[in-house]
Short mmCIF file of C-alpha atoms in Angstrom, two decimals:
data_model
loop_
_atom_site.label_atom_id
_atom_site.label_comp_id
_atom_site.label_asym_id
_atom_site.label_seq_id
_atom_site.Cartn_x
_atom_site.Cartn_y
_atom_site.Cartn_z
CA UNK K 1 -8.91 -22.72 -0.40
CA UNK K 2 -8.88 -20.05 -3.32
CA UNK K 3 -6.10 -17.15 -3.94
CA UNK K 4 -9.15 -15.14 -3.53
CA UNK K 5 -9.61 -15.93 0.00
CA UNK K 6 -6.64 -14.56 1.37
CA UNK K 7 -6.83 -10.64 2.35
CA UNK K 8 -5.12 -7.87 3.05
CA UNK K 9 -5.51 -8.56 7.17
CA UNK K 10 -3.80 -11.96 6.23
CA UNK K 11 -0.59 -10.55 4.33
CA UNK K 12 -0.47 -7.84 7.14
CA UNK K 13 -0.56 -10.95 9.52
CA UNK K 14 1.70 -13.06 7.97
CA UNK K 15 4.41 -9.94 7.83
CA UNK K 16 3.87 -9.34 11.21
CA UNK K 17 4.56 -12.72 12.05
CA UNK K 18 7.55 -13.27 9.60
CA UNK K 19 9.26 -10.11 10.38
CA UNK K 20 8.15 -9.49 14.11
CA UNK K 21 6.13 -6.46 13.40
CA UNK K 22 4.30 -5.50 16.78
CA UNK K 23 2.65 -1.77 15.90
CA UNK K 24 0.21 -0.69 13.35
CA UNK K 25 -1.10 1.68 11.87
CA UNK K 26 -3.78 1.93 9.20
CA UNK K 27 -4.66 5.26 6.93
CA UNK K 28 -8.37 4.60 4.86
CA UNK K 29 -11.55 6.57 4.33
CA UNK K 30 -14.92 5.71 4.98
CA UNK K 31 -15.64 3.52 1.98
CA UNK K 32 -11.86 2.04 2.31
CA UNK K 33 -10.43 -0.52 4.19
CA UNK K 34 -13.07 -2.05 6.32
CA UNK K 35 -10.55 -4.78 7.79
CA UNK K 36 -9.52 -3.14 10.90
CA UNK K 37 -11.25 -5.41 13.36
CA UNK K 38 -8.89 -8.16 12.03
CA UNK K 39 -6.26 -6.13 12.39
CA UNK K 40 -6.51 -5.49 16.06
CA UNK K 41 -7.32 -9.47 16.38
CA UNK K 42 -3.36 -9.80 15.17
CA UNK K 43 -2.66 -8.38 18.60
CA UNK K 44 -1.01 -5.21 17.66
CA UNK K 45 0.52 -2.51 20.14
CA UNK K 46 -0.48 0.47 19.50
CA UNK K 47 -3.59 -0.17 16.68
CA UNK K 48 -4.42 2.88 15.22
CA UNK K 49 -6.03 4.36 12.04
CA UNK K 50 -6.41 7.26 10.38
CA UNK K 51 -9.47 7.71 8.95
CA UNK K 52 -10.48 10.83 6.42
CA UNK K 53 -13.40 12.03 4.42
CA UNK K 54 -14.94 10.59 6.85
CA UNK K 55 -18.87 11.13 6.00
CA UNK K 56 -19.98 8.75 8.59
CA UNK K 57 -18.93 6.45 10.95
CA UNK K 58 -17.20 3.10 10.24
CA UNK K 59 -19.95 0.84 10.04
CA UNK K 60 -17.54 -1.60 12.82
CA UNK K 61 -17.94 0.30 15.56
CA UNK K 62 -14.57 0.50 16.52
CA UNK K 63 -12.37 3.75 17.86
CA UNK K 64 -10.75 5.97 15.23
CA UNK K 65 -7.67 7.76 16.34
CA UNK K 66 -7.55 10.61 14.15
CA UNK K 67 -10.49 11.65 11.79
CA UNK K 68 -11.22 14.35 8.50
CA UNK K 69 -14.06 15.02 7.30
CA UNK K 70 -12.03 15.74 3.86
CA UNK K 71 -9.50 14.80 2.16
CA UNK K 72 -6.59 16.92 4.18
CA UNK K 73 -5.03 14.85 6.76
CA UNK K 74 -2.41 17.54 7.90
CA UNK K 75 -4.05 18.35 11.76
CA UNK K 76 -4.02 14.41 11.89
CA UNK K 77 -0.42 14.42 11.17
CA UNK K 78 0.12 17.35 13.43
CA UNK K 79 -1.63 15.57 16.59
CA UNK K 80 0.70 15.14 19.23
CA UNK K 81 -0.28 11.40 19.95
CA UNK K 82 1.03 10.86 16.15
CA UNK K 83 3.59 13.45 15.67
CA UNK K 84 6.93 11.68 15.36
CA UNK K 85 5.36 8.66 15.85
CA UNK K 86 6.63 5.13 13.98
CA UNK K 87 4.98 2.07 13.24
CA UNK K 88 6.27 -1.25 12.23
CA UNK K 89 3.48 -2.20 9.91
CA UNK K 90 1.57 0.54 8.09
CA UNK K 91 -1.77 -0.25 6.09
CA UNK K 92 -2.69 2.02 3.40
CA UNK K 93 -5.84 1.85 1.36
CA UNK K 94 -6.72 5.95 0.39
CA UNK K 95 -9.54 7.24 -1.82
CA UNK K 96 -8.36 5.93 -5.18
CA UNK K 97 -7.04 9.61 -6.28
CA UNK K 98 -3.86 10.02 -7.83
CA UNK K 99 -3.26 12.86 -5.44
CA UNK K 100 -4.45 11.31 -2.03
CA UNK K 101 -2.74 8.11 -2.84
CA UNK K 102 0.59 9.29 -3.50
CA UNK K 103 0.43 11.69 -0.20
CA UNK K 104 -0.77 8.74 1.77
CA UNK K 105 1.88 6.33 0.49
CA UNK K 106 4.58 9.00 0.83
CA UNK K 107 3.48 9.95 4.67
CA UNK K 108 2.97 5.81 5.02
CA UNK K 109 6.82 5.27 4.73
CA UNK K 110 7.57 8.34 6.55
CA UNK K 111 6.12 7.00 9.46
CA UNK K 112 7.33 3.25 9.16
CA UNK K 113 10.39 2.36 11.31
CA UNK K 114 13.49 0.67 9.64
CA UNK K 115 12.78 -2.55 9.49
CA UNK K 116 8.76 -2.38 9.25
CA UNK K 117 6.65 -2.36 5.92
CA UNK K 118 3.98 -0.53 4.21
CA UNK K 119 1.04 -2.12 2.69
CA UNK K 120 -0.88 -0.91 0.00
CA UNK K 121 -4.14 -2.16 -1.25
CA UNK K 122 -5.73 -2.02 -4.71
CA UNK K 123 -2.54 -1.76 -6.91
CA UNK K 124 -3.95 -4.39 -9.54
CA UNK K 125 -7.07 -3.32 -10.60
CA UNK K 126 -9.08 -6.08 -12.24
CA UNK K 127 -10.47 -3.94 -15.52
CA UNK K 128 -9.85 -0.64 -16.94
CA UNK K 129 -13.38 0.68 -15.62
CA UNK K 130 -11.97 0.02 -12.17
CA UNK K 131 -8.76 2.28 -12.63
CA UNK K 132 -10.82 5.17 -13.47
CA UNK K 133 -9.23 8.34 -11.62
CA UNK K 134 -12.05 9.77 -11.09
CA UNK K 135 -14.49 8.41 -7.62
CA UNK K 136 -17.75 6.35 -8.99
CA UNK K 137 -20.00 4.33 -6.14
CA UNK K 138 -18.47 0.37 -7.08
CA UNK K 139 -15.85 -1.48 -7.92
CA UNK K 140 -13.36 1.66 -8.05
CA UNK K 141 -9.71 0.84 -7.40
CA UNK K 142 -8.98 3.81 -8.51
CA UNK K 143 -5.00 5.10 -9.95
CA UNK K 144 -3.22 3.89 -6.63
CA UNK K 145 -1.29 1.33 -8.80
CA UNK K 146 0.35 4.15 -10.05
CA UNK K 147 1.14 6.35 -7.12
CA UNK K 148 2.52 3.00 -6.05
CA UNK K 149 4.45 2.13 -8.52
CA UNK K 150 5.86 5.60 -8.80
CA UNK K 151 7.30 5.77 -5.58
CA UNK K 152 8.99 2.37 -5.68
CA UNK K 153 10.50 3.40 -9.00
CA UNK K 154 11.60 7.15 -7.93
CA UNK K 155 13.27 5.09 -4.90
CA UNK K 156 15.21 2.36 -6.25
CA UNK K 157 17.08 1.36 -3.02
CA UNK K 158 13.78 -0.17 -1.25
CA UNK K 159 12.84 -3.22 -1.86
CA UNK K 160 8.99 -4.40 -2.78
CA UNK K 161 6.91 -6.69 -4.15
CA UNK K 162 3.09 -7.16 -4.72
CA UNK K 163 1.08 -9.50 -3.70
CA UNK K 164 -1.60 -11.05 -6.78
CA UNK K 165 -4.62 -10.92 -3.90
CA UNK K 166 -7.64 -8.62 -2.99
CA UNK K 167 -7.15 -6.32 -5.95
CA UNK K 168 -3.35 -6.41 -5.56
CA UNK K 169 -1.64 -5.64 -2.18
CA UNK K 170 1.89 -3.97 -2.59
CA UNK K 171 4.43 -4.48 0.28
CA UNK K 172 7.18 -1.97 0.75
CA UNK K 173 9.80 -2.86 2.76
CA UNK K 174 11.87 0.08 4.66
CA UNK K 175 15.89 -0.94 4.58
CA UNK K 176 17.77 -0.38 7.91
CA UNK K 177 20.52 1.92 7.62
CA UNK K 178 23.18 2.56 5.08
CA UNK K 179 23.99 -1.04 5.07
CA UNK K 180 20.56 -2.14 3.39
CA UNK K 181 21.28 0.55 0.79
CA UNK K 182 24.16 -0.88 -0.81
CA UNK K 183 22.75 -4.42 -0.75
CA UNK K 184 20.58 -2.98 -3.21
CA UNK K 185 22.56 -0.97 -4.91
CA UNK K 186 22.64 -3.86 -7.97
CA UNK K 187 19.03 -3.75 -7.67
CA UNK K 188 18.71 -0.15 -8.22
CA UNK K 189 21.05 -0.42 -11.61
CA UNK K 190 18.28 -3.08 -12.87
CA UNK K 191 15.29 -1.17 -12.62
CA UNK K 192 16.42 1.71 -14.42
CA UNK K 193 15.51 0.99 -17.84
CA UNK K 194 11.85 -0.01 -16.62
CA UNK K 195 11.74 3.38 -14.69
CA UNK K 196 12.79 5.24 -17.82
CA UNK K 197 10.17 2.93 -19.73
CA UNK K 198 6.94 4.11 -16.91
CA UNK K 199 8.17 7.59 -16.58
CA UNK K 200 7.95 8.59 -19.90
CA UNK K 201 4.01 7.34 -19.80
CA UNK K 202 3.71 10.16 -17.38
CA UNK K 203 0.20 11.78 -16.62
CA UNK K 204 -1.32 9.66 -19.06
CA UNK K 205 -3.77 7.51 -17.16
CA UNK K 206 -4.80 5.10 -20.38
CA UNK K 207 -1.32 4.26 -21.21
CA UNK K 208 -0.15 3.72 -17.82
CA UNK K 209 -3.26 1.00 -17.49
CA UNK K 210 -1.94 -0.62 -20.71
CA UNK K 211 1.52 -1.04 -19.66
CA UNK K 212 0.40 -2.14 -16.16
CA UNK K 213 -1.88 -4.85 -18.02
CA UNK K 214 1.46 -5.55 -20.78
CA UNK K 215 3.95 -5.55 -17.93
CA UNK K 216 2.86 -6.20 -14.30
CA UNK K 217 4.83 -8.99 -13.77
CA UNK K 218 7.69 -7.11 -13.64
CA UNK K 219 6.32 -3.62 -12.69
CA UNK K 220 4.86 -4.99 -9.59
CA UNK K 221 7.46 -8.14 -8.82
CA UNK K 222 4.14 -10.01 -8.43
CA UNK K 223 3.55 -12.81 -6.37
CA UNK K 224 0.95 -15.01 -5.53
CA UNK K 225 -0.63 -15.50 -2.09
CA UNK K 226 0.71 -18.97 -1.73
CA UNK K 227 4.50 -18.19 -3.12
CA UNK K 228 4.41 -15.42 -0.47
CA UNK K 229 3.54 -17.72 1.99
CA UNK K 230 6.02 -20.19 1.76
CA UNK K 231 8.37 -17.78 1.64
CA UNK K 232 7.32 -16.15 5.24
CA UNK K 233 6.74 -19.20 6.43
#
């Protein structure tokens, strides 16, 4: 069985599994994602998503907890069936904008309960063409990889990694209390130098693809599928 097999419903499984993570919930559009019927096959309580620009239906038939038609997901937020609300596992995969991925990443971990993860897909685009940051019909992963990797880097006391499947799946993991902190306190010190490094690409789409391509071993932590599941295992 092939690397490329293995999903983003099977890392989400295999986390839930490892780590005992009973809730979900999943933020997408409708031309991302298109997993959640596996999802709710893991057996998750509640399984939600949040769906936006939401031009039509999802083509799986299944209930959508809180809809846009654009790309402003603040009423969603505000509903009082999700205000306040945690999840153990949240699964992100936005339209590819800069600005829609980094709100949906930063609202992802807001909303993930000590102990649970965040999941974001398509943080290693295959080819340049696919990290355009502008929407094209395709194979468009769009700039999440560097929303992504911008919030793991502006918080240096969380711990991630990234998984080398399905167009690169990137796993934060949310510490539990102060204690978590200042286990990785040593790790914070050691990514300094390779925040300084990506921050001074800043806006600068082209170079940020060219040091993800030089570098994303150790921009991502990358792992493949089967390292990652020998690990959880």
């Amino acid at each position: 069985m092939t690397l490329d097999y293995w999903n983003k419903a099977h890392i989400c499984g295999l986390l839930s599994v490892r780590f005992g993570l009973t809730s979900y919930l999943e933020i997408n559009t409708s031309t991302t994602g298109f997993r959640y019927a596996e999802a709710r096959q893991l057996g998750f309580q509640p399984c939600m998503r949040l769906v936006y620009r939401t031009t039509e239906l999802p083509l799986d038939g299944l209930p959508v907890d809180f809809s846009s038609a654009d790309d402003d997901i603040a009423a969603c937020l505000k509903d009082a069936r999700l205000k306040g609300q945690t999840f153990d596992l949240v699964f992100v995969d936005p339209h590819h904008t800069y600005e829609c991925s980094a709100r949906d990443i930063k609202e992802a971990f807001r909303m993930v309960s000590p102990g649970g993860a965040v999941v974001v897909h398509d943080c290693l685009p295959p080819h340049r063409a696919a990290a355009n940051p502008s929407f094209f019909d395709g194979e468009w992963c769009g700039v999440t990889y560097k929303a992504y990797i911008d919030f793991v880097l502006g918080n240096p006391d969380l711990d991630y990694f990234t998984v080398d499947a399905d167009y690169g799946c990137g796993i934060i993991l949310k510490p539990i209390g102060i204690g978590a902190k200042i286990k990785n306190w040593l790790r914070a010190r050691r990514v300094r130098e390779l925040k300084g490094e990506w921050q001074a690409i800043g806006d600068d789409f082209d170079a940020a693809f060219d040091k993800l391509v030089t570098d994303k071993t150790r921009l991502l932590r990358l792992v493949d599928f089967s390292l990652l599941r020998r690990k959880l295992s």
